[in-house]
Structures are given as C-alpha cells and as structure tokens.
XYZ file of C-alpha atoms in Angstrom:
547
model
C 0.000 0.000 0.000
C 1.518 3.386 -1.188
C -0.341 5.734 1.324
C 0.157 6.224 4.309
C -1.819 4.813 7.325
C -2.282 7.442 10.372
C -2.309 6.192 14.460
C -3.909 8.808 16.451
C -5.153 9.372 20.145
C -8.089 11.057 18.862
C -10.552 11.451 16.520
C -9.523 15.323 16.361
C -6.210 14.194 15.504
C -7.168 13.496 11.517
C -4.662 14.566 9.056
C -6.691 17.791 6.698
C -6.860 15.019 3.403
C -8.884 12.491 2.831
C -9.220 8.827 1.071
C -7.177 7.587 3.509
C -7.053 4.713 6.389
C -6.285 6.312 10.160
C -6.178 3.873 13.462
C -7.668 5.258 16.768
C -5.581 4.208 19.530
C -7.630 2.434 22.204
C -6.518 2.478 25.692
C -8.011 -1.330 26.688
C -5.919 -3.496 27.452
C -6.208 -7.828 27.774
C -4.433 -8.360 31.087
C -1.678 -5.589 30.204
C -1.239 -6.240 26.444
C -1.932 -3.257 24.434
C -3.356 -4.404 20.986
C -6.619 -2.492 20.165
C -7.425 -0.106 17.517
C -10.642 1.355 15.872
C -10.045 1.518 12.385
C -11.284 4.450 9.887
C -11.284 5.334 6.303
C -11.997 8.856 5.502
C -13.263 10.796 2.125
C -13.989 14.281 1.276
C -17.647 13.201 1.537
C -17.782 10.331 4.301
C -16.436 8.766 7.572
C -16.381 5.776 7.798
C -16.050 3.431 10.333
C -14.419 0.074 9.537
C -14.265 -1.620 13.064
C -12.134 -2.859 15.630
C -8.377 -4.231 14.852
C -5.955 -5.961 17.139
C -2.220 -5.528 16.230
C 0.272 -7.517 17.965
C 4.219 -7.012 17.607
C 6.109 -10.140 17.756
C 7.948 -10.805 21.376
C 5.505 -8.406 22.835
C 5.089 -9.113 26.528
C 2.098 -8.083 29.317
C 4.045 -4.681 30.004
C 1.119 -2.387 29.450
C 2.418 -0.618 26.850
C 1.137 0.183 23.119
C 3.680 -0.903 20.292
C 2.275 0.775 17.449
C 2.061 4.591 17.646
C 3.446 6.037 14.661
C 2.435 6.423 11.359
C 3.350 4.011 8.806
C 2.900 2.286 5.239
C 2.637 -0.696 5.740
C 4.094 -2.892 8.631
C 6.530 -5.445 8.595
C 6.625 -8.688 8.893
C 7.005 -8.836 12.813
C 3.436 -7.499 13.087
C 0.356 -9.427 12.563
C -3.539 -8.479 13.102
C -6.813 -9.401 12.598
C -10.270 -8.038 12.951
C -12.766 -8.375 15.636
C -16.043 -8.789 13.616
C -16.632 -10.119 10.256
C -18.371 -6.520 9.743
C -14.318 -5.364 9.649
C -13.618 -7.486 6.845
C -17.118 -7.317 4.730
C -16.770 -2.944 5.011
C -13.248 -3.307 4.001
C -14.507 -5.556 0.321
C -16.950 -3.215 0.271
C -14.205 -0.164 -0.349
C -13.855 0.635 -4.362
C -10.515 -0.177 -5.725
C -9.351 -3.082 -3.597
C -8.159 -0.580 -1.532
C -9.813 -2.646 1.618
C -7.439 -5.867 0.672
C -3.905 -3.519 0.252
C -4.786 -2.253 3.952
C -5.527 -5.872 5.045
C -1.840 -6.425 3.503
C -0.574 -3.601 5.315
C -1.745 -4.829 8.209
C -0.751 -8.590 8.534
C -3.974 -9.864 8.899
C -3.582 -13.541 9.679
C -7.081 -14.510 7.838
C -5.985 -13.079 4.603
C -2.456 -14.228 4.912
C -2.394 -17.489 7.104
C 1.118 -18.226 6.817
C 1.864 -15.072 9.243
C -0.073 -16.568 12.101
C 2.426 -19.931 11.951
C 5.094 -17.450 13.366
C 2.875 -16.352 16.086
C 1.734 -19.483 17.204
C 3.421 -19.013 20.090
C 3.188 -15.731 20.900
C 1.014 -15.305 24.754
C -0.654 -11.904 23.166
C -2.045 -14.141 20.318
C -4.382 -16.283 22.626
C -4.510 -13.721 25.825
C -5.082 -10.360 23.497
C -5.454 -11.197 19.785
C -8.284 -14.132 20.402
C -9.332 -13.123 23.955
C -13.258 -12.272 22.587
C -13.224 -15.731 20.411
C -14.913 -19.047 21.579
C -13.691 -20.764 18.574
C -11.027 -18.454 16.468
C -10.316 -20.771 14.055
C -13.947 -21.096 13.182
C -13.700 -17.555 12.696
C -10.711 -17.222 10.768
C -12.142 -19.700 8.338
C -15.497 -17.220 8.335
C -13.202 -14.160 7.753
C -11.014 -15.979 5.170
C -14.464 -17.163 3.261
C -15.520 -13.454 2.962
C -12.117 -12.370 2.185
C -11.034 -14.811 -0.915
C -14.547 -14.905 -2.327
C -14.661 -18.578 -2.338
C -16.023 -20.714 0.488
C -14.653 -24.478 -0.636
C -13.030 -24.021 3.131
C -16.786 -24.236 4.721
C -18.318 -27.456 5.708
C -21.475 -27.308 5.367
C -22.470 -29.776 8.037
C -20.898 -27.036 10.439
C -24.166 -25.080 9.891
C -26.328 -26.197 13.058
C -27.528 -23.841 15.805
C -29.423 -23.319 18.496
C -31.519 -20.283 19.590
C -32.160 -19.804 23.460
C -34.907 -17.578 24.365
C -36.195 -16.283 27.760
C -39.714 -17.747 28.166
C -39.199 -20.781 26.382
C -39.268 -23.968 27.627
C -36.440 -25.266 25.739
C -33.906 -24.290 22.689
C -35.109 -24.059 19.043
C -32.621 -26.315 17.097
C -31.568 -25.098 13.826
C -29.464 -27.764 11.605
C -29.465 -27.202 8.443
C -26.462 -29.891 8.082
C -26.701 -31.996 4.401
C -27.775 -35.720 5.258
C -27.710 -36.867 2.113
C -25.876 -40.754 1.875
C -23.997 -40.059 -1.019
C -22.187 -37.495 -0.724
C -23.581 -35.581 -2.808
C -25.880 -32.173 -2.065
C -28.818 -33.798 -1.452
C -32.189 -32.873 -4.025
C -33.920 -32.828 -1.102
C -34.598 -29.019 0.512
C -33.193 -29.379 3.462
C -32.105 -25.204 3.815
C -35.021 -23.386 4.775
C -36.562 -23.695 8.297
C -40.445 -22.937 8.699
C -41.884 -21.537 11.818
C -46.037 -21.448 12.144
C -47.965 -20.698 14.971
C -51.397 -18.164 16.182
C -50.920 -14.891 15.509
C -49.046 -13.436 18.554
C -47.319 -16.953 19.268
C -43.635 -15.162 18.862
C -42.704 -15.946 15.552
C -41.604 -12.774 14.261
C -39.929 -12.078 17.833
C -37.854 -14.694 17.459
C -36.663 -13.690 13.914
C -35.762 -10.321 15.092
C -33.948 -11.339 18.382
C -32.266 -13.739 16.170
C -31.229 -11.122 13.390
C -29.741 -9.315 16.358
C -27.954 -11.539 17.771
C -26.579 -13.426 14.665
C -25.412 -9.788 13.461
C -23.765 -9.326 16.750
C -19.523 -10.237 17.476
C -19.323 -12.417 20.125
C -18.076 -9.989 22.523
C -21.069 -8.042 21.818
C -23.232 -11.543 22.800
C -21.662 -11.344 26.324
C -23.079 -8.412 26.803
C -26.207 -7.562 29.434
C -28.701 -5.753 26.269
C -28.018 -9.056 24.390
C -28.026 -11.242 26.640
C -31.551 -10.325 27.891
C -32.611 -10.921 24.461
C -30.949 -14.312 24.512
C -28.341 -17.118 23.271
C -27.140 -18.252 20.425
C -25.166 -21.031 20.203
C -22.338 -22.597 19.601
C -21.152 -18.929 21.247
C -18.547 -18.905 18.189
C -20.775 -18.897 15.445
C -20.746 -16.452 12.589
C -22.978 -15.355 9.617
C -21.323 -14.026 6.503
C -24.697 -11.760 6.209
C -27.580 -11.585 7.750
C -30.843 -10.633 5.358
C -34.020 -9.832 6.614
C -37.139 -9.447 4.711
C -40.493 -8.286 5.452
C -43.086 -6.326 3.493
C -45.849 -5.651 6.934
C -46.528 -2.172 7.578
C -46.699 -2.681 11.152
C -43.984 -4.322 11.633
C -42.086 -2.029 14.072
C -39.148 -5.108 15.184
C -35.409 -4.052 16.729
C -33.154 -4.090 13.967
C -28.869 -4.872 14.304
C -26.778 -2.926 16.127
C -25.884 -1.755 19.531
C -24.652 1.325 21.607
C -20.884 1.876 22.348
C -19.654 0.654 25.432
C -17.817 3.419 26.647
C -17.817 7.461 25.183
C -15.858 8.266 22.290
C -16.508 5.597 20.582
C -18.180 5.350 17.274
C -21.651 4.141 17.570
C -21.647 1.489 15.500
C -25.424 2.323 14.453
C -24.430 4.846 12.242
C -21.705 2.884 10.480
C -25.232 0.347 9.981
C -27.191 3.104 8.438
C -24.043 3.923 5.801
C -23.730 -0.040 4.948
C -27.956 0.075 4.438
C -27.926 3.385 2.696
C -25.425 1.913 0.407
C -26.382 -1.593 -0.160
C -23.459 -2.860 1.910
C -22.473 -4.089 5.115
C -23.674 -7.537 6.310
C -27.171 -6.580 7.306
C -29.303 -6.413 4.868
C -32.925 -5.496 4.914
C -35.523 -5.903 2.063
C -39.443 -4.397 2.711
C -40.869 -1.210 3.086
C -39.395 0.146 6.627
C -36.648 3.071 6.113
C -34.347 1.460 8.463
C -31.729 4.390 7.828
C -34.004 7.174 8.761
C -35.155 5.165 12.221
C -31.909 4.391 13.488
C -30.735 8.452 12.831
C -34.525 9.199 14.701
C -33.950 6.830 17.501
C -30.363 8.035 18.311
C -31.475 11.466 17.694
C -34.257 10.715 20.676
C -31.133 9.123 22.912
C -28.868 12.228 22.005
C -32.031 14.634 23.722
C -32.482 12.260 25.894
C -28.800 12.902 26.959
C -29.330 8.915 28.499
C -27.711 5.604 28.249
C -31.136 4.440 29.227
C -33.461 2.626 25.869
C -35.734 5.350 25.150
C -38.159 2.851 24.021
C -37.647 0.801 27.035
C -34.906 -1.483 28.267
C -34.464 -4.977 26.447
C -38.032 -3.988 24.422
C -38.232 -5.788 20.882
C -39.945 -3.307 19.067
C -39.377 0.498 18.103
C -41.919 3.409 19.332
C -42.351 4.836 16.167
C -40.915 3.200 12.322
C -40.963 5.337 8.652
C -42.117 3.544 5.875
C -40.505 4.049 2.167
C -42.574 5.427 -0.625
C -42.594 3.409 -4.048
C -40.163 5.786 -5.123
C -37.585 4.802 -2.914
C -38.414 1.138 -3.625
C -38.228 1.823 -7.168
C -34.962 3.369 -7.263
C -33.331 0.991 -4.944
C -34.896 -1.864 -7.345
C -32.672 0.126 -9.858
C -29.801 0.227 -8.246
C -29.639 -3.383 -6.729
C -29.916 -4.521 -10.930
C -27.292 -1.977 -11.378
C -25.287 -3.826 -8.666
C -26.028 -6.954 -10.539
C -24.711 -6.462 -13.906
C -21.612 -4.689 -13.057
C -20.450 -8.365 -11.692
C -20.961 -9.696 -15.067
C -22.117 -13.790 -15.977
C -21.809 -15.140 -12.546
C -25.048 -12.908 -11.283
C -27.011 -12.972 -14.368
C -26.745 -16.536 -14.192
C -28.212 -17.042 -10.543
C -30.825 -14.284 -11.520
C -31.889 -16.253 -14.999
C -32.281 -19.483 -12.738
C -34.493 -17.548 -10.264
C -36.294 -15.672 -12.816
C -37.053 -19.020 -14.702
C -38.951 -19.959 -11.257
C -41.823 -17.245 -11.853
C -41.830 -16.155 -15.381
C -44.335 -18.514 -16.320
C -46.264 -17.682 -13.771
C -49.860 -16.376 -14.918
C -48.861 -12.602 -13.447
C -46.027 -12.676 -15.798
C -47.009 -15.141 -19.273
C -49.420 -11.491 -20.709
C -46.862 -9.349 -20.455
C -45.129 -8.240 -23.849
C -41.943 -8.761 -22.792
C -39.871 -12.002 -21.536
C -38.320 -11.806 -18.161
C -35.251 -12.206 -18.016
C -31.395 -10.615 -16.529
C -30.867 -9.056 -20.047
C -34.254 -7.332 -19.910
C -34.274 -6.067 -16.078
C -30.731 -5.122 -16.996
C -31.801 -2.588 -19.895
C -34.962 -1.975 -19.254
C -36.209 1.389 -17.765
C -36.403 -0.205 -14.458
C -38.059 2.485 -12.479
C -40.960 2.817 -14.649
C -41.318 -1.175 -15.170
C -41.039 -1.725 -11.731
C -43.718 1.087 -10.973
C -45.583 -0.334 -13.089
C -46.312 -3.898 -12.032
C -48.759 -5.207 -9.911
C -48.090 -5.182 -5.471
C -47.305 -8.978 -5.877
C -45.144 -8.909 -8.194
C -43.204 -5.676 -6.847
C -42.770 -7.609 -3.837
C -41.378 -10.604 -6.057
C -39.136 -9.400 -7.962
C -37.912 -6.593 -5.143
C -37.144 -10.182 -3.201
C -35.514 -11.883 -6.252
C -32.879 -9.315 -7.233
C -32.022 -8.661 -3.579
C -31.217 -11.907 -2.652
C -29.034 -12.487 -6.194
C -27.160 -9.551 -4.814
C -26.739 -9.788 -1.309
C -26.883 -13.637 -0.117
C -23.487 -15.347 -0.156
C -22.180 -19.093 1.750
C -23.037 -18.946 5.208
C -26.051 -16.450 4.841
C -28.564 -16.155 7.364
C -32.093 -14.783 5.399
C -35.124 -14.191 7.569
C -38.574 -13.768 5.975
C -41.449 -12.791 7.425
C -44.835 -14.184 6.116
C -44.102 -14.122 2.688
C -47.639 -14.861 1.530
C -48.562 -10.873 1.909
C -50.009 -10.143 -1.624
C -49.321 -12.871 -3.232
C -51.728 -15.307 -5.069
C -50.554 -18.959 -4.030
C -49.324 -19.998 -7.103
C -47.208 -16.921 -7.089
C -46.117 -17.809 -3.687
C -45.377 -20.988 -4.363
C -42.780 -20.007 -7.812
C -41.007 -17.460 -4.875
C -40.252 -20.410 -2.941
C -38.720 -22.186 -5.371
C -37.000 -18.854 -6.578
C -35.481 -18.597 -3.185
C -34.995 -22.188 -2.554
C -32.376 -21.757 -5.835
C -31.056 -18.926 -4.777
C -29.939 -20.568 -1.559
C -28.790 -23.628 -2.707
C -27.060 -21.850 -5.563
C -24.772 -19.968 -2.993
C -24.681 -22.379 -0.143
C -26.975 -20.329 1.999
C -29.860 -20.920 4.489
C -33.064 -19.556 5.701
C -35.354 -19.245 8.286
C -39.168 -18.312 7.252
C -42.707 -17.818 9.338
C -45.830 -18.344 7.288
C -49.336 -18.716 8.101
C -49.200 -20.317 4.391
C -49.421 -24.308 3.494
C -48.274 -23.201 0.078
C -44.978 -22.886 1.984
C -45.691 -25.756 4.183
C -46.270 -28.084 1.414
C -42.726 -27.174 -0.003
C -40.969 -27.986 3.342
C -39.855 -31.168 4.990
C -42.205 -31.783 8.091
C -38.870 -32.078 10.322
C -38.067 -28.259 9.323
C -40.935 -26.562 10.444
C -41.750 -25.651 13.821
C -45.494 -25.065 15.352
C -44.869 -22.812 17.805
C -47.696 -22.408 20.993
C -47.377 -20.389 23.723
C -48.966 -20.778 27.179
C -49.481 -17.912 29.291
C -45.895 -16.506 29.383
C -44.135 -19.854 28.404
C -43.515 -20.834 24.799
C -42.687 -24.301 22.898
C -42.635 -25.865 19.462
C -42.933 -29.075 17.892
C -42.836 -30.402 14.395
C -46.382 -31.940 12.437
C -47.570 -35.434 12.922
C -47.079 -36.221 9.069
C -44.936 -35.480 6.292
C -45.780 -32.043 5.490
C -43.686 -32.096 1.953
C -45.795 -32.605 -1.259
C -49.284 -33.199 0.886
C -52.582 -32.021 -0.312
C -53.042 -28.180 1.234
C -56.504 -29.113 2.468
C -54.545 -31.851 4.772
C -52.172 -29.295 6.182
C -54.352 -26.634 6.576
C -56.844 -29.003 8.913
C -53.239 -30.571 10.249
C -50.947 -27.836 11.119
C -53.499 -25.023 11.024
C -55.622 -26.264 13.076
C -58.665 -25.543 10.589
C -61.508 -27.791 11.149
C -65.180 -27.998 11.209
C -65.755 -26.157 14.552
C -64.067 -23.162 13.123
C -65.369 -23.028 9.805
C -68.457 -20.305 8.526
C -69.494 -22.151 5.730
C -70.709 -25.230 8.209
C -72.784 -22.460 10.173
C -74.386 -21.465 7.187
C -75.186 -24.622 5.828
C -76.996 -25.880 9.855
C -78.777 -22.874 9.143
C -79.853 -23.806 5.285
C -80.801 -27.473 6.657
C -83.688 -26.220 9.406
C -85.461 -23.572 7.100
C -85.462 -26.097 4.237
C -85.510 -29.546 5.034
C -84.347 -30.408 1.552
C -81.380 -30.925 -0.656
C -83.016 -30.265 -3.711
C -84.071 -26.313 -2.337
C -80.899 -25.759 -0.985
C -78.644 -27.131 -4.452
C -81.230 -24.612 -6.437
C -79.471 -22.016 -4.421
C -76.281 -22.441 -5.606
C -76.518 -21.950 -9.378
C -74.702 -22.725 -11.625
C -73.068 -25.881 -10.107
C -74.893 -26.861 -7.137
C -73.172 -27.726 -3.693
C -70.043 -28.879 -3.676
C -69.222 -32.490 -2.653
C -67.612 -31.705 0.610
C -71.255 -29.186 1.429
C -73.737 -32.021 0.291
C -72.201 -34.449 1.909
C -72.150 -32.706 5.304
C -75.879 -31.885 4.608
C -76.880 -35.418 3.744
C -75.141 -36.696 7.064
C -77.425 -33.974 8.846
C -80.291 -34.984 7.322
C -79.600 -38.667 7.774
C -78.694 -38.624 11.548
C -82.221 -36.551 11.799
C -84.509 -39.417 10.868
C-alpha cells in the first residue's frame, strides 16, 4: 500500500486530506497487552467506520504498553492483526478499488495471509489479546477468510447447526441445516429453509428479530447484558457471513442490528449500519418497506435529547416506538440500483438471476406481459418505470428476487417474514422455489414464518416448527405427518388447526338445513353448479342422523 496509514489518540487528531485509512488508539488493554485499535477510512464526503483491529508485535510481553504509535505504510513482517467482527472485513470488500485488501496487507492480517499466524503461534498476546473475545477463532478465521477470498470451498457445510435460546421458552429451538444426504452428494432434497407457524401473537416474528440481532452481533457483543436479555445463540462462536431480513408488513415495528458503544468516544456502531444500508453494503441487509436508515438516525437522535444511556423505548423492548415507511419511489430506485449492482459483476449474477427468474416467469402474473423476463431485460430496461408499473405482488417478487441475487453469499442467514402478503398462491409458491435456488445456488440458508401451506407443502415436516405459547411460556414441535408434497386441504386441517368447529361455511349450511328440510331447495341455491361435494355431503349426514 503506497499511502500512508495514520495512528492517532483522537478522533480530532485526523490529518486535513482524505481517502485515507487512520487507526484510533484504544486504551483497553487484555491483562496488560496493548493491541486495540478502531479503524477508519476517511473521504472528502464520508467517515467511515471500519471496526475494531488488534495488532500484535512479535515478542511483545504483558508490560502495558502500546507498540504501534506512529504512522506508517505498511508494517513489517514482525506485526500481525486481525479483525474483531466479520463486519471489519465485509466494510473493508466493500471499499472501491481493492483498496480494503492492500490495507488488510498492510496490516498482517492472519485470515488473509495465514502463513503469518504460523510465526505467532506461540506468541502469549495471540491467545490472551489477539483471540481473547473468540470461543472458537479458528472457526472464525475460516469465516473471515471465506468473505475475504470470495470462495467458500473451506466451509463445511455440516458445520451449519444452531441453536436459539430464548427467555420464556421452555427449551432451545434447534436449527441444523447440516446436508444428510448418503452419497455425498448435495442432497435434491430441501433441506435449507426452516419454517416456523404458529397463532398470531405466538412469537414468531420475535424470534426472527432477536435472532437477526444476535446473529449480526460479534461475540463480545453476545456477552453483553442488552443481548443477553434478548438471549443465546449457540455454539457462542458462530458467525454469519450476512444476515438478510425481509419483510413487506406495515406494522412491523421489530429491533433491527446494532448496539450502543460501550464506553464514550466511541463510534456508535449504528451509524456505520445506516451507511452499509444506505449503500447496499455491510452484512445486514434489509428488504421491505421500513426506512431502516431514517429510524436508526430518529432513535439516536431521541437518545442524544435524551442525553441517556437508558433505551428510550424501554430497556431490552423488541420493538421500536415509532418506524418510517418508504414510498414506491424509494423502492423503485433501490430496485434500480440493486440490478445496477447486478450487472456490473458480469455472468456469474445474471446466471443465478436467470435461474431464479425461470422460477416465476411462467407464472400467470407474468405469461401477458409483452416482454420475456429475463437478466438481459431487467438489466436494460427502464427499471423504475417497469417496476412502478407492475402489480403489489409482483413488486414484492421481484424486489425479493434481485435482492437476494445480490446480497446472499455461503453462510447467509435470510429471515422472511410471512411471505404470503399479496401474493396469489401460485405466485407464492414459484417465490419459494426462486429462493430455494437462490440458496442452494450460494450455499446459503433460511429461516421463514408463514401462516401459508403453500410454503408448508414445499418444506420437509422435520423443518418446520409449530410454535404455541402458554401464558408466558412458549414451545414448538414439528407436524404429525410429512408435510412435503401433501394435499393443502390436509395441512391446513393438520398444522393449522382448521376444522369444522371453526369453519363459517358449516354455520351457514346448519342454518340452510332447518329452514329447508331439503337438498333439492338448498342445491337450487347455488346456481350454476350446485353444492359442492364436501357441502352435500355434510348436509346429507345432517339430514340422515335426523330421521
């Protein structure tokens, strides 16, 4: 790296010129060794803020004292670092001109370079400083590397597993989204999406945002009292590449990513969230109508007033006071840019967006149109105007599509909320297999409530969870049959819970039976066709068990 790379003591300390990489000397230190730095890249128009770097000299001892404190180029080879968060690494790809990997050479970093850690092995400050907030660094070295080389052959895939621990549950959700195929092979079978179902109000979308927050979340951050009132995640050491979320409800008002600095000066690492959003970067990701940039500047504009380290919408609550919805402007143009996005990375995206596409296009919403759909048409069409111009469902469709093409990589975490809003089942049912390609494509996995058996019926019985709560206490188990290819009628009465007792049309037809006393009447009712099997059968067993 030509330029040079600036250690200050504080933030006032920035050189007047800009495009440029500056370290902010922290004064922690992990019993006595001094490794910690806040890293920043600044431009004439932006700040912003990388993350947190450890940088450890070689033969550095527990003395207390900071080894790096002068500007340099790049450092030699008795240095090594690496990041804290895989947020460091994913906002340092995300820098134009592979400026982010030059400063990752500049630094050492052990997960871009691994034969520099062999020299450290052992060094004390590696374990005791460099690792101290790691449960499993190698797992996250391998995470880092993944995001770092673009390639994620490194990843086993049966390391994907998980379980979520949540206050007021009886138990832990298990997540395993491990490949059990025999052969050896990636199994046909889906085995990558998890369904949750359940009453409305049974915690489904609470436990996909407490999820999102923590899975966004370092694992120092995990350890700490707001998250851990929200609850566990483990293994402790896992990580998520990115973590998508998608819903299109207007009242959904759910905690999104990111929490307060621990101590003052520090960056809140909010902002640097609303910059990644803002920009289609970062690794949260969020895909529906809520304006997550302009709530998280309004709720730490309400904490700045405030002048209190105190939630102003209420310690460990899950959901905001007040949330700003886009207008279809804003969705168009963000449509727009996400295709732009898209085609500047060339045949491996149109690719994964031509499979996905081929999911819906022949689709009913789609077969009138004058036009087929297709990468090379969303890529030169006037996509504001086309996208304004389709239909609710299919705005939501194709909004979810092109996101996920762009934004889901190996070891992505994508959380959808009731998907079914707007759509037409058949509709539905091509966006499942849209997304179900788009995962499997890229390695990925999801996690999706529903009140929907179009989704059900695409879904393994063992991977969805009917969640019931009881008073404060919650559980889940999975459905008494195979849930995968079975008739919707079946899994609506089955895992819906949708049976006679609960059904209008039965009222109406007890009522029909006592004023009329006849089937013939009551089929003249219904022209053209005449009751339908299942209603004339339930009348004739009335009328039988009546004489």
């Amino acid at each position: 790296m030509s330029e040079l790379i600036a250690v200050v003591k504080n933030k006032q300390d920035i050189y007047a010129r800009s495009n440029y990489f500056f370290l902010l000397i922290d004064n922690w230190n992990d019993f006595l060794f001094r490794t910690q730095y806040h890293l920043y890249y600044v431009t004439t128009k932006k700040e912003i803020f990388i993350g947190t770097v450890k940088i450890l000299k070689q033969g550095q001892t527990a003395d207390g004292k900071l080894r790096l404190t002068e500007d340099f180029v790049s450092l030699s080879s008795h240095y090594i670092s690496v990041g804290q968060s895989l947020d460091y690494y994913q906002r340092l790809l995300d820098l134009p001109d592979g400026k982010g990997k030059e400063l990752l050479e500049s630094l050492g970093d052990i997960a871009s370079y691994p034969t520099l850690e062999r020299k450290f092995v052992k060094e004390e400050g590696l374990r005791t400083s460099l690792f101290r907030d790691f449960d499993n660094p190698k797992y996250f070295i391998r995470l880092a590397r993944s995001l770092v080389n673009g390639s994620h052959t490194s990843l086993a895939n049966d390391d994907f597993k998980f379980k979520l621990t949540l206050p007021g549950w009886s138990r832990p959700i298990n997540f395993d989204f491990s490949d059990q195929s025999s052969n050896g092979n990636r199994s046909v079978i889906p085995n990558n999406i998890y369904v949750l179902t359940g009453t409305n109000g049974s915690g489904k979308s609470t436990l996909l945002s407490r999820l999102a927050r923590l899975a966004h979340a370092t694992q120092k951050q995990r350890r700490m009292k707001e998250l851990r009132a929200l609850g566990k995640i483990s293994p402790q050491g896992i990580g998520f590449t990115r973590i998508i979320t998608i819903s299109y409800s207007a009242f959904d008002s759910f905690k999104l990513p990111g929490v307060k600095p621990t101590r003052s000066g520090l960056l809140d690492e909010r902002s640097q969230v609303v910059r990644d959003v803002q920009e289609g970067g970062g690794r949260f990701i969020f895909c529906g109508l809520r304006d997550i940039a302009a709530e998280y500047d309004n709720l730490m504009s309400r904490e700045m007033l405030t002048r209190s380290n105190v939630d102003p919408d209420g310690v460990g609550s899950d959901r905001n006071a007040s949330t700003v919805l886009k207008h279809i402007e804003q969705i168009a143009r963000e449509f727009r840019d996400t295709l732009e996005r898209l085609k500047e990375r060339g045949a491996p995206s149109k690719r994964i967006l031509n499979k996905a596409l081929n999911c819906i296009k022949r689709d009913p919403s789609f077969t009138a149109d004058d036009y087929t759909l297709s990468a090379d048409y969303l890529f030169e069409c006037d996509a504001i105007n086309v996208y304004l111009a389709w239909s609710t469902g299919i705005k939501i469709v194709m909004q979810i599509i092109v996101s996920l093409c762009a934004n889901v990589t190996e070891y992505s975490l994508v959380l959808i909320d009731e998907p079914e809003m707007h759509l037409h089942p058949p509709l539905l049912a091509a966006l499942m297999h849209a997304i179900r390609e788009i995962l499997s494509h890229e390695n990925a996995h999801a996690i999706i409530s529903t009140h929907s058996p179009v989704v059900i019926q695409e879904t393994l019985a063992k991977q969805i969870y009917q969640i019931r709560r009881e008073g404060d206490l919650s559980d889940y188990h999975i459905p008494e049959i195979e849930t995968f290819g079975e008739n919707v009628g079946t899994l609506t009465a089955q895992v819906f819970g949708l049976s006679s007792e609960n059904k209008d049309f039965y009222r109406v037809l007890d009522v029909l039976g006592r004023e009329y006393k006849n089937l013939e009447k009551i089929e003249a009712l219904f022209e053209p066709y005449g009751l339908s099997v299942q209603a004339r059968s339930y009348l004739m067993s009335n009328f039988t068990s009546e004489v």
